[in-house]
mmCIF file of C-alpha atoms in Angstrom:
data_model
loop_
_atom_site.group_PDB
_atom_site.id
_atom_site.type_symbol
_atom_site.label_atom_id
_atom_site.label_comp_id
_atom_site.label_asym_id
_atom_site.label_seq_id
_atom_site.Cartn_x
_atom_site.Cartn_y
_atom_site.Cartn_z
ATOM 1 C CA MET A 5 85.207 107.290 127.535
ATOM 2 C CA ASP A 6 84.163 106.139 124.056
ATOM 3 C CA LYS A 7 83.077 102.530 123.639
ATOM 4 C CA VAL A 8 84.763 102.357 120.239
ATOM 5 C CA ALA A 9 86.887 105.014 118.562
ATOM 6 C CA ILE A 10 87.258 104.608 114.804
ATOM 7 C CA VAL A 11 90.514 106.297 113.899
ATOM 8 C CA ILE A 12 91.476 107.059 110.312
ATOM 9 C CA LEU A 13 95.075 108.112 109.767
ATOM 10 C CA ASN A 14 95.346 110.557 106.892
ATOM 11 C CA TRP A 15 98.187 111.953 104.861
ATOM 12 C CA ASN A 16 97.206 113.975 101.787
ATOM 13 C CA GLY A 17 94.171 111.753 101.371
ATOM 14 C CA GLU A 18 91.515 114.372 100.681
ATOM 15 C CA LYS A 19 90.149 112.445 97.697
ATOM 16 C CA MET A 20 89.909 109.160 99.597
ATOM 17 C CA LEU A 21 88.247 110.814 102.578
ATOM 18 C CA LYS A 22 85.649 112.464 100.373
ATOM 19 C CA GLU A 23 84.791 109.144 98.772
ATOM 20 C CA TYR A 24 84.845 106.705 101.685
ATOM 21 C CA LEU A 25 84.329 108.697 104.888
ATOM 22 C CA PRO A 26 80.569 109.086 104.222
ATOM 23 C CA SER A 27 80.047 105.308 104.542
ATOM 24 C CA VAL A 28 82.016 105.270 107.805
ATOM 25 C CA LEU A 29 79.844 108.007 109.259
ATOM 26 C CA GLU A 30 76.569 106.562 107.970
ATOM 27 C CA TYR A 31 77.175 103.044 109.255
ATOM 28 C CA SER A 32 79.210 103.707 112.408
ATOM 29 C CA LEU A 33 77.602 106.595 114.283
ATOM 30 C CA GLU A 34 74.342 104.633 114.458
ATOM 31 C CA ASP A 35 76.178 101.912 116.396
ATOM 32 C CA ASP A 36 77.872 104.272 118.844
ATOM 33 C CA GLY A 37 81.148 104.527 116.970
ATOM 34 C CA VAL A 38 83.008 107.813 117.383
ATOM 35 C CA VAL A 39 84.962 108.797 114.272
ATOM 36 C CA TYR A 40 88.364 110.496 114.402
ATOM 37 C CA VAL A 41 90.667 111.564 111.601
ATOM 38 C CA ALA A 42 94.294 111.870 112.662
ATOM 39 C CA ASP A 43 96.160 113.965 110.135
ATOM 40 C CA ASN A 44 99.878 113.383 109.529
ATOM 41 C CA ALA A 45 100.605 117.029 108.599
ATOM 42 C CA SER A 46 98.905 116.870 105.206
ATOM 43 C CA THR A 47 99.738 119.558 102.674
ATOM 44 C CA ASP A 48 96.562 119.135 100.614
ATOM 45 C CA GLY A 49 93.116 120.417 101.570
ATOM 46 C CA SER A 50 92.208 117.522 103.885
ATOM 47 C CA ILE A 51 91.678 119.547 107.063
ATOM 48 C CA LEU A 52 89.697 122.324 105.392
ATOM 49 C CA MET A 53 87.525 119.756 103.608
ATOM 50 C CA LEU A 54 86.836 117.862 106.827
ATOM 51 C CA ARG A 55 85.834 121.020 108.688
ATOM 52 C CA GLU A 56 83.564 122.129 105.866
ATOM 53 C CA HIS A 57 81.870 118.858 104.911
ATOM 54 C CA PHE A 58 82.233 116.539 107.933
ATOM 55 C CA PRO A 59 81.836 118.615 111.112
ATOM 56 C CA GLN A 60 80.851 115.496 113.111
ATOM 57 C CA VAL A 61 84.373 114.088 112.707
ATOM 58 C CA HIS A 62 86.885 114.687 115.503
ATOM 59 C CA ILE A 63 90.154 115.968 114.010
ATOM 60 C CA ILE A 64 93.572 115.307 115.524
ATOM 61 C CA GLN A 65 96.305 117.345 113.851
ATOM 62 C CA LEU A 66 99.826 115.936 114.172
ATOM 63 C CA GLU A 67 102.782 118.251 113.743
ATOM 64 C CA LYS A 68 104.574 116.142 111.116
ATOM 65 C CA ASN A 69 104.234 112.982 109.046
ATOM 66 C CA TRP A 70 105.012 110.301 111.611
ATOM 67 C CA GLY A 71 104.206 107.430 109.260
ATOM 68 C CA PHE A 72 101.558 104.774 109.857
ATOM 69 C CA ALA A 73 102.936 103.266 113.048
ATOM 70 C CA GLU A 74 103.987 106.270 115.091
ATOM 71 C CA GLY A 75 101.186 108.354 113.613
ATOM 72 C CA TYR A 76 98.679 106.015 115.198
ATOM 73 C CA ASN A 77 100.581 105.976 118.486
ATOM 74 C CA LYS A 78 100.554 109.784 118.639
ATOM 75 C CA ALA A 79 96.860 109.944 117.751
ATOM 76 C CA LEU A 80 95.638 107.191 120.078
ATOM 77 C CA GLU A 81 97.429 108.828 123.021
ATOM 78 C CA GLN A 82 94.832 111.593 122.672
ATOM 79 C CA ILE A 83 91.767 109.307 122.639
ATOM 80 C CA ASP A 84 90.032 107.741 125.647
ATOM 81 C CA ALA A 85 88.232 104.623 124.433
ATOM 82 C CA GLU A 86 87.711 100.991 125.371
ATOM 83 C CA LEU A 87 88.276 99.796 121.813
ATOM 84 C CA PHE A 88 90.204 101.307 118.934
ATOM 85 C CA VAL A 89 89.523 100.623 115.267
ATOM 86 C CA LEU A 90 92.459 101.468 113.046
ATOM 87 C CA LEU A 91 90.806 102.117 109.685
ATOM 88 C CA ASN A 92 92.407 103.049 106.380
ATOM 89 C CA SER A 93 90.996 106.039 104.556
ATOM 90 C CA ASP A 94 90.293 103.896 101.457
ATOM 91 C CA VAL A 95 87.861 101.522 103.173
ATOM 92 C CA GLU A 96 84.122 101.406 102.482
ATOM 93 C CA VAL A 97 82.222 99.931 105.417
ATOM 94 C CA THR A 98 78.810 98.280 105.352
ATOM 95 C CA HIS A 99 75.572 98.432 107.338
ATOM 96 C CA HIS A 100 76.122 97.390 110.988
ATOM 97 C CA TRP A 101 79.722 96.366 110.279
ATOM 98 C CA LEU A 102 80.686 97.217 113.846
ATOM 99 C CA ILE A 103 78.104 95.009 115.557
ATOM 100 C CA PRO A 104 79.665 91.553 114.927
ATOM 101 C CA LEU A 105 83.090 92.827 115.967
ATOM 102 C CA LEU A 106 81.788 94.490 119.134
ATOM 103 C CA GLU A 107 79.672 91.507 120.139
ATOM 104 C CA PHE A 108 82.566 89.126 119.654
ATOM 105 C CA MET A 109 84.933 91.265 121.707
ATOM 106 C CA ASP A 110 82.348 91.729 124.463
ATOM 107 C CA ASN A 111 81.816 87.961 124.673
ATOM 108 C CA HIS A 112 85.479 86.913 124.490
ATOM 109 C CA SER A 113 87.628 88.716 127.022
ATOM 110 C CA GLU A 114 90.688 86.664 126.045
ATOM 111 C CA VAL A 115 90.669 88.192 122.548
ATOM 112 C CA ALA A 116 92.848 91.283 122.125
ATOM 113 C CA PHE A 117 92.125 92.085 118.480
ATOM 114 C CA CYS A 118 89.950 91.166 115.521
ATOM 115 C CA GLN A 119 89.227 92.150 111.941
ATOM 116 C CA PRO A 120 86.285 91.917 109.539
ATOM 117 C CA LYS A 121 86.311 90.092 106.228
ATOM 118 C CA LEU A 122 88.201 92.325 103.833
ATOM 119 C CA LEU A 123 86.970 92.336 100.246
ATOM 120 C CA SER A 124 88.184 94.300 97.241
ATOM 121 C CA GLU A 125 86.583 97.635 96.429
ATOM 122 C CA GLN A 126 87.348 97.045 92.735
ATOM 123 C CA ASP A 127 85.878 93.515 92.679
ATOM 124 C CA LYS A 128 83.463 93.031 95.542
ATOM 125 C CA ASN A 129 83.279 89.294 94.972
ATOM 126 C CA ALA A 130 86.983 88.843 95.684
ATOM 127 C CA PHE A 131 89.134 89.115 98.783
ATOM 128 C CA GLU A 132 91.480 92.067 99.158
ATOM 129 C CA TYR A 133 95.219 91.487 99.220
ATOM 130 C CA ALA A 134 96.056 93.333 102.447
ATOM 131 C CA GLY A 135 94.155 91.161 104.913
ATOM 132 C CA ALA A 136 91.485 89.010 103.265
ATOM 133 C CA ALA A 137 89.999 86.787 106.007
ATOM 134 C CA GLY A 138 92.840 86.941 108.522
ATOM 135 C CA GLY A 139 96.605 86.565 108.539
ATOM 136 C CA TYR A 140 99.222 83.914 109.321
ATOM 137 C CA LEU A 141 102.970 83.330 108.975
ATOM 138 C CA ASP A 142 105.014 80.405 107.752
ATOM 139 C CA LYS A 143 108.080 79.249 109.699
ATOM 140 C CA TYR A 144 110.335 81.685 107.841
ATOM 141 C CA GLY A 145 108.202 84.746 108.505
ATOM 142 C CA TYR A 146 106.340 85.064 105.202
ATOM 143 C CA PRO A 147 102.796 86.387 105.714
ATOM 144 C CA PHE A 148 99.717 85.019 103.966
ATOM 145 C CA CYS A 149 95.967 85.050 104.545
ATOM 146 C CA ARG A 150 92.809 83.040 104.329
ATOM 147 C CA GLY A 151 91.842 84.104 100.839
ATOM 148 C CA ARG A 152 95.258 85.330 99.632
ATOM 149 C CA ILE A 153 98.631 83.651 99.242
ATOM 150 C CA PHE A 154 101.292 85.795 97.558
ATOM 151 C CA ASP A 155 99.617 87.162 94.402
ATOM 152 C CA THR A 156 96.841 84.572 94.278
ATOM 153 C CA VAL A 157 93.665 86.225 95.559
ATOM 154 C CA GLU A 158 90.570 84.042 95.877
ATOM 155 C CA ASP A 159 86.994 84.893 95.053
ATOM 156 C CA ASP A 160 84.770 85.018 98.103
ATOM 157 C CA ASN A 161 82.369 82.096 97.823
ATOM 158 C CA GLY A 162 81.645 81.890 101.533
ATOM 159 C CA GLN A 163 84.463 79.387 102.058
ATOM 160 C CA TYR A 164 85.817 81.321 105.048
ATOM 161 C CA ASP A 165 82.536 82.509 106.520
ATOM 162 C CA TYR A 166 83.273 81.345 110.049
ATOM 163 C CA PRO A 167 85.236 83.000 112.850
ATOM 164 C CA ALA A 168 88.836 81.838 112.842
ATOM 165 C CA GLU A 169 91.753 82.429 115.146
ATOM 166 C CA VAL A 170 94.524 84.295 113.328
ATOM 167 C CA LEU A 171 98.069 85.315 114.098
ATOM 168 C CA TRP A 172 97.596 88.855 112.796
ATOM 169 C CA ALA A 173 94.830 91.149 111.654
ATOM 170 C CA THR A 174 95.198 93.692 108.901
ATOM 171 C CA GLY A 175 96.030 97.287 109.730
ATOM 172 C CA ALA A 176 93.499 98.307 107.079
ATOM 173 C CA CYS A 177 90.734 97.559 109.578
ATOM 174 C CA LEU A 178 91.949 96.427 112.989
ATOM 175 C CA MET A 179 89.828 96.442 116.148
ATOM 176 C CA ILE A 180 91.946 96.210 119.287
ATOM 177 C CA ARG A 181 91.380 96.721 122.996
ATOM 178 C CA ALA A 182 93.056 99.901 124.199
ATOM 179 C CA VAL A 183 94.417 98.151 127.272
ATOM 180 C CA ASP A 184 96.100 95.505 125.104
ATOM 181 C CA TYR A 185 97.396 98.070 122.641
ATOM 182 C CA TRP A 186 99.208 100.036 125.335
ATOM 183 C CA LYS A 187 100.292 97.044 127.398
ATOM 184 C CA ALA A 188 102.096 95.715 124.308
ATOM 185 C CA GLY A 189 103.658 99.116 123.711
ATOM 186 C CA GLY A 190 101.589 100.030 120.668
ATOM 187 C CA LEU A 191 102.839 99.875 117.117
ATOM 188 C CA ASP A 192 106.605 100.052 116.721
ATOM 189 C CA GLY A 193 107.090 103.579 115.390
ATOM 190 C CA ARG A 194 110.552 102.760 114.060
ATOM 191 C CA PHE A 195 108.944 100.608 111.362
ATOM 192 C CA PHE A 196 107.295 103.760 109.884
ATOM 193 C CA ALA A 197 105.018 101.579 107.730
ATOM 194 C CA HIS A 198 104.546 97.906 106.713
ATOM 195 C CA ASN A 199 104.576 94.819 108.957
ATOM 196 C CA GLU A 200 103.924 96.946 112.038
ATOM 197 C CA GLU A 201 100.489 95.416 112.646
ATOM 198 C CA ILE A 202 101.882 91.877 112.272
ATOM 199 C CA ASP A 203 104.588 92.714 114.795
ATOM 200 C CA LEU A 204 102.045 94.106 117.277
ATOM 201 C CA CYS A 205 99.682 91.146 116.912
ATOM 202 C CA TRP A 206 102.557 88.677 117.263
ATOM 203 C CA ARG A 207 103.688 90.344 120.487
ATOM 204 C CA LEU A 208 100.164 90.085 121.851
ATOM 205 C CA ARG A 209 99.947 86.423 120.886
ATOM 206 C CA LEU A 210 103.248 85.716 122.672
ATOM 207 C CA ALA A 211 101.775 87.392 125.741
ATOM 208 C CA GLY A 212 98.938 84.876 125.751
ATOM 209 C CA ARG A 213 96.275 86.974 124.060
ATOM 210 C CA SER A 214 94.429 85.929 120.909
ATOM 211 C CA GLY A 215 93.026 87.400 117.697
ATOM 212 C CA PHE A 216 90.222 86.497 115.296
ATOM 213 C CA CYS A 217 88.690 87.262 111.930
ATOM 214 C CA ILE A 218 84.924 87.793 112.207
ATOM 215 C CA PRO A 219 83.500 87.401 108.676
ATOM 216 C CA ASP A 220 79.966 88.486 109.634
ATOM 217 C CA SER A 221 81.479 91.957 109.425
ATOM 218 C CA VAL A 222 82.402 92.974 105.873
ATOM 219 C CA VAL A 223 84.324 95.960 104.537
ATOM 220 C CA TYR A 224 85.734 96.828 101.115
ATOM 221 C CA HIS A 225 89.305 98.039 100.679
ATOM 222 C CA VAL A 226 90.908 99.805 97.735
ATOM 223 C CA GLY A 227 94.454 98.896 98.827
ATOM 224 C CA GLY A 228 97.850 100.225 97.842
ATOM 225 C CA GLY A 229 97.546 103.489 99.762
ATOM 226 C CA THR A 230 100.303 106.039 99.306
ATOM 227 C CA LEU A 231 102.834 103.378 98.198
ATOM 228 C CA PRO A 232 101.453 101.187 95.390
ATOM 229 C CA LYS A 233 102.615 97.612 94.954
ATOM 230 C CA GLY A 234 105.967 97.400 93.136
ATOM 231 C CA ASN A 235 107.290 100.650 94.581
ATOM 232 C CA PRO A 236 110.948 100.187 95.691
ATOM 233 C CA VAL A 237 110.273 102.095 98.924
ATOM 234 C CA LYS A 238 107.504 99.630 99.744
ATOM 235 C CA THR A 239 109.800 96.716 98.889
ATOM 236 C CA TYR A 240 112.480 98.160 101.159
ATOM 237 C CA LEU A 241 110.139 98.687 104.119
ATOM 238 C CA ASN A 242 108.578 95.241 103.768
ATOM 239 C CA PHE A 243 111.920 93.414 103.791
ATOM 240 C CA ARG A 244 113.594 95.535 106.472
ATOM 241 C CA ASN A 245 110.620 95.484 108.811
ATOM 242 C CA ASN A 246 109.893 91.794 108.298
ATOM 243 C CA LEU A 247 113.454 90.892 109.308
ATOM 244 C CA THR A 248 113.196 93.201 112.320
ATOM 245 C CA MET A 249 109.903 91.632 113.357
ATOM 246 C CA LEU A 250 111.480 88.170 113.187
ATOM 247 C CA TYR A 251 114.443 89.323 115.272
ATOM 248 C CA LYS A 252 112.147 90.699 117.966
ATOM 249 C CA ASN A 253 109.676 87.839 118.215
ATOM 250 C CA LEU A 254 111.369 84.556 117.321
ATOM 251 C CA SER A 255 112.651 82.436 120.211
ATOM 252 C CA ASP A 256 116.345 81.798 120.752
ATOM 253 C CA GLN A 257 115.837 78.256 119.483
ATOM 254 C CA GLU A 258 114.356 79.468 116.191
ATOM 255 C CA LEU A 259 116.198 82.680 115.396
ATOM 256 C CA SER A 260 119.578 81.554 114.036
ATOM 257 C CA HIS A 261 118.144 78.941 111.678
ATOM 258 C CA VAL A 262 115.422 81.212 110.333
ATOM 259 C CA MET A 263 117.843 84.072 109.723
ATOM 260 C CA ARG A 264 120.261 81.810 107.837
ATOM 261 C CA VAL A 265 117.459 80.598 105.574
ATOM 262 C CA ARG A 266 116.144 84.122 105.087
ATOM 263 C CA PHE A 267 119.585 85.355 104.005
ATOM 264 C CA PHE A 268 119.457 82.901 101.115
ATOM 265 C CA LEU A 269 115.774 83.449 100.293
ATOM 266 C CA ASP A 270 115.961 87.242 100.382
ATOM 267 C CA TYR A 271 118.855 87.415 97.945
ATOM 268 C CA LEU A 272 117.157 84.820 95.761
ATOM 269 C CA ALA A 273 114.090 87.061 95.703
ATOM 270 C CA ALA A 274 116.224 90.094 94.864
ATOM 271 C CA PHE A 275 117.832 88.393 91.870
ATOM 272 C CA GLN A 276 114.464 87.070 90.760
ATOM 273 C CA MET A 277 113.114 90.630 90.758
ATOM 274 C CA LEU A 278 116.031 91.681 88.594
ATOM 275 C CA VAL A 279 115.768 88.771 86.151
ATOM 276 C CA LEU A 280 111.999 89.026 85.811
ATOM 277 C CA GLY A 281 112.353 92.691 84.982
ATOM 278 C CA ARG A 282 110.496 94.242 87.893
ATOM 279 C CA SER A 283 113.226 96.846 88.252
ATOM 280 C CA LEU A 284 116.742 97.501 89.366
ATOM 281 C CA GLY A 285 115.136 99.634 92.086
ATOM 282 C CA ASP A 286 113.465 96.628 93.726
ATOM 283 C CA PHE A 287 116.735 94.676 93.637
ATOM 284 C CA LYS A 288 118.572 97.547 95.303
ATOM 285 C CA ALA A 289 115.727 97.922 97.824
ATOM 286 C CA VAL A 290 116.139 94.340 99.070
ATOM 287 C CA VAL A 291 119.927 94.698 99.332
ATOM 288 C CA LYS A 292 119.571 97.987 101.200
ATOM 289 C CA ALA A 293 116.897 96.527 103.485
ATOM 290 C CA ARG A 294 119.184 93.698 104.568
ATOM 291 C CA ARG A 295 122.113 96.060 105.064
ATOM 292 C CA ASP A 296 120.059 98.506 107.107
ATOM 293 C CA PHE A 297 118.569 95.718 109.197
ATOM 294 C CA SER A 298 122.087 94.593 110.126
ATOM 295 C CA LYS A 299 122.947 98.157 111.140
ATOM 296 C CA TRP A 300 119.893 98.863 113.292
ATOM 297 C CA LYS A 301 119.349 95.376 114.756
ATOM 298 C CA LYS A 302 121.191 96.423 117.922
ATOM 299 C CA ASP A 303 118.509 99.069 118.538
ATOM 300 C CA PHE A 304 115.990 96.259 119.087
ATOM 301 C CA THR A 305 118.049 94.114 121.463
ATOM 302 C CA ALA A 306 116.244 95.400 124.551
ATOM 303 C CA ASP A 307 112.867 94.869 122.882
ATOM 304 C CA ARG A 308 113.808 91.331 121.987
ATOM 305 C CA ARG A 309 115.006 90.570 125.511
ATOM 306 C CA HIS A 310 111.791 91.898 127.055
ATOM 307 C CA ILE A 311 109.533 90.009 124.624
ATOM 308 C CA GLN A 312 111.339 86.721 125.160
ATOM 309 C CA GLU A 313 111.564 87.076 128.947
ATOM 310 C CA THR A 314 107.862 87.895 129.315
ATOM 311 C CA ARG A 315 106.398 85.521 126.720
ATOM 312 C CA LEU A 316 103.730 83.208 128.126
ATOM 313 C CA VAL A 317 103.343 80.855 125.158
ATOM 314 C CA PRO A 318 105.872 78.034 124.721
ATOM 315 C CA VAL A 319 107.955 77.813 121.572
ATOM 316 C CA GLY A 320 106.035 76.253 118.695
ATOM 317 C CA CYS A 321 102.642 76.594 120.380
ATOM 318 C CA ILE A 322 101.212 79.724 118.761
ATOM 319 C CA ASN A 323 98.238 79.058 116.504
ATOM 320 C CA GLY A 324 98.797 80.890 113.264
ATOM 321 C CA ILE A 325 102.487 80.185 112.657
ATOM 322 C CA PHE A 326 102.649 77.174 110.359
ATOM 323 C CA ASP A 327 105.521 74.704 110.474
ATOM 324 C CA PHE A 328 106.150 74.716 106.728
ATOM 325 C CA SER A 329 107.583 76.938 104.021
ATOM 326 C CA ILE A 330 104.811 78.736 102.163
ATOM 327 C CA LEU A 331 107.255 79.264 99.279
ATOM 328 C CA TRP A 332 107.671 75.490 98.919
ATOM 329 C CA LYS A 333 103.929 74.851 99.239
ATOM 330 C CA TYR A 334 103.062 77.545 96.699
ATOM 331 C CA TYR A 335 105.754 77.186 94.045
ATOM 332 C CA ALA A 336 106.806 73.529 94.337
ATOM 333 C CA LYS A 337 103.569 71.888 95.475
ATOM 334 C CA GLY A 338 101.140 74.188 93.655
ATOM 335 C CA LYS A 339 99.117 74.938 96.793
ATOM 336 C CA LYS A 340 97.681 78.285 95.761
ATOM 337 C CA ILE A 341 94.753 78.658 98.152
ATOM 338 C CA PHE A 342 94.591 78.548 101.934
ATOM 339 C CA SER A 343 92.193 75.607 102.168
ATOM 340 C CA SER A 344 94.662 73.393 100.280
ATOM 341 C CA LEU A 345 97.641 73.983 102.574
ATOM 342 C CA LYS A 346 96.917 71.211 105.073
ATOM 343 C CA LYS A 347 95.886 68.596 102.522
#
């Protein structure tokens, strides 16, 4: 059994692998990390390049593009390890990046998952949008991070250089115990991509487990991946999956109210996208996401029932879900950075 398996999911990412895989190998193998690349049936030269230039990498070839969520499930089924690290192919790691994460997990058995501090590859003095220094939700299900709220990304001045409990850790670089991953059922493959790591972390938190950001570990993330920001497909997946995540994980006491508010806020967002000229495609994506959520919600009824019947944490008692609207704080109150939210 591996102590820690670092698993990079790849789909036509030959260029990214060439650029960033060398840092993963240089700074992970020395600390007993075993590196895997799970390939989602790429049609570029990824596999040939890996075999020729990176023979120390273990390759898992999947028969089709399963997406982020199910792709990881299929790959991790084939790996025997105590800890998994789900790592994007566009991440540059740093010297001994694994050590703080491993030490924290070894010393805190109650912790199911953690992440490093995520900084931007383009501007290494700034946080990166996807995960920054750990993730949270407001009461209506909108995600934000220490270091990033909506489009406001902070410079890293050491203001979050302490371990902090989080609701969710970024899928760009997520360390998770294998036993917790499988006990929770893994990532929800039906999501395909986007919000799947938040959903998984939330389920683990409801089950009484915890998660942390460990800023002594630092990595740099390009971000955007195969679907850059502003792409209607990305907009669609984010809205559809976020609503589905709320349906699965919110308590009976919370669900009806939150969904009524989200109906209004989602359509407000859609019209704002149209008026501000982002594109007709984004507007249609939000409308389609809500329609498709209504159609497939019944497919998640059993999941919802199981999560609610087995939850160990009382309603309103999960650290990391804030009892305010981040939209109101950000746009009405001008609270643009995480440290200002409680003031």
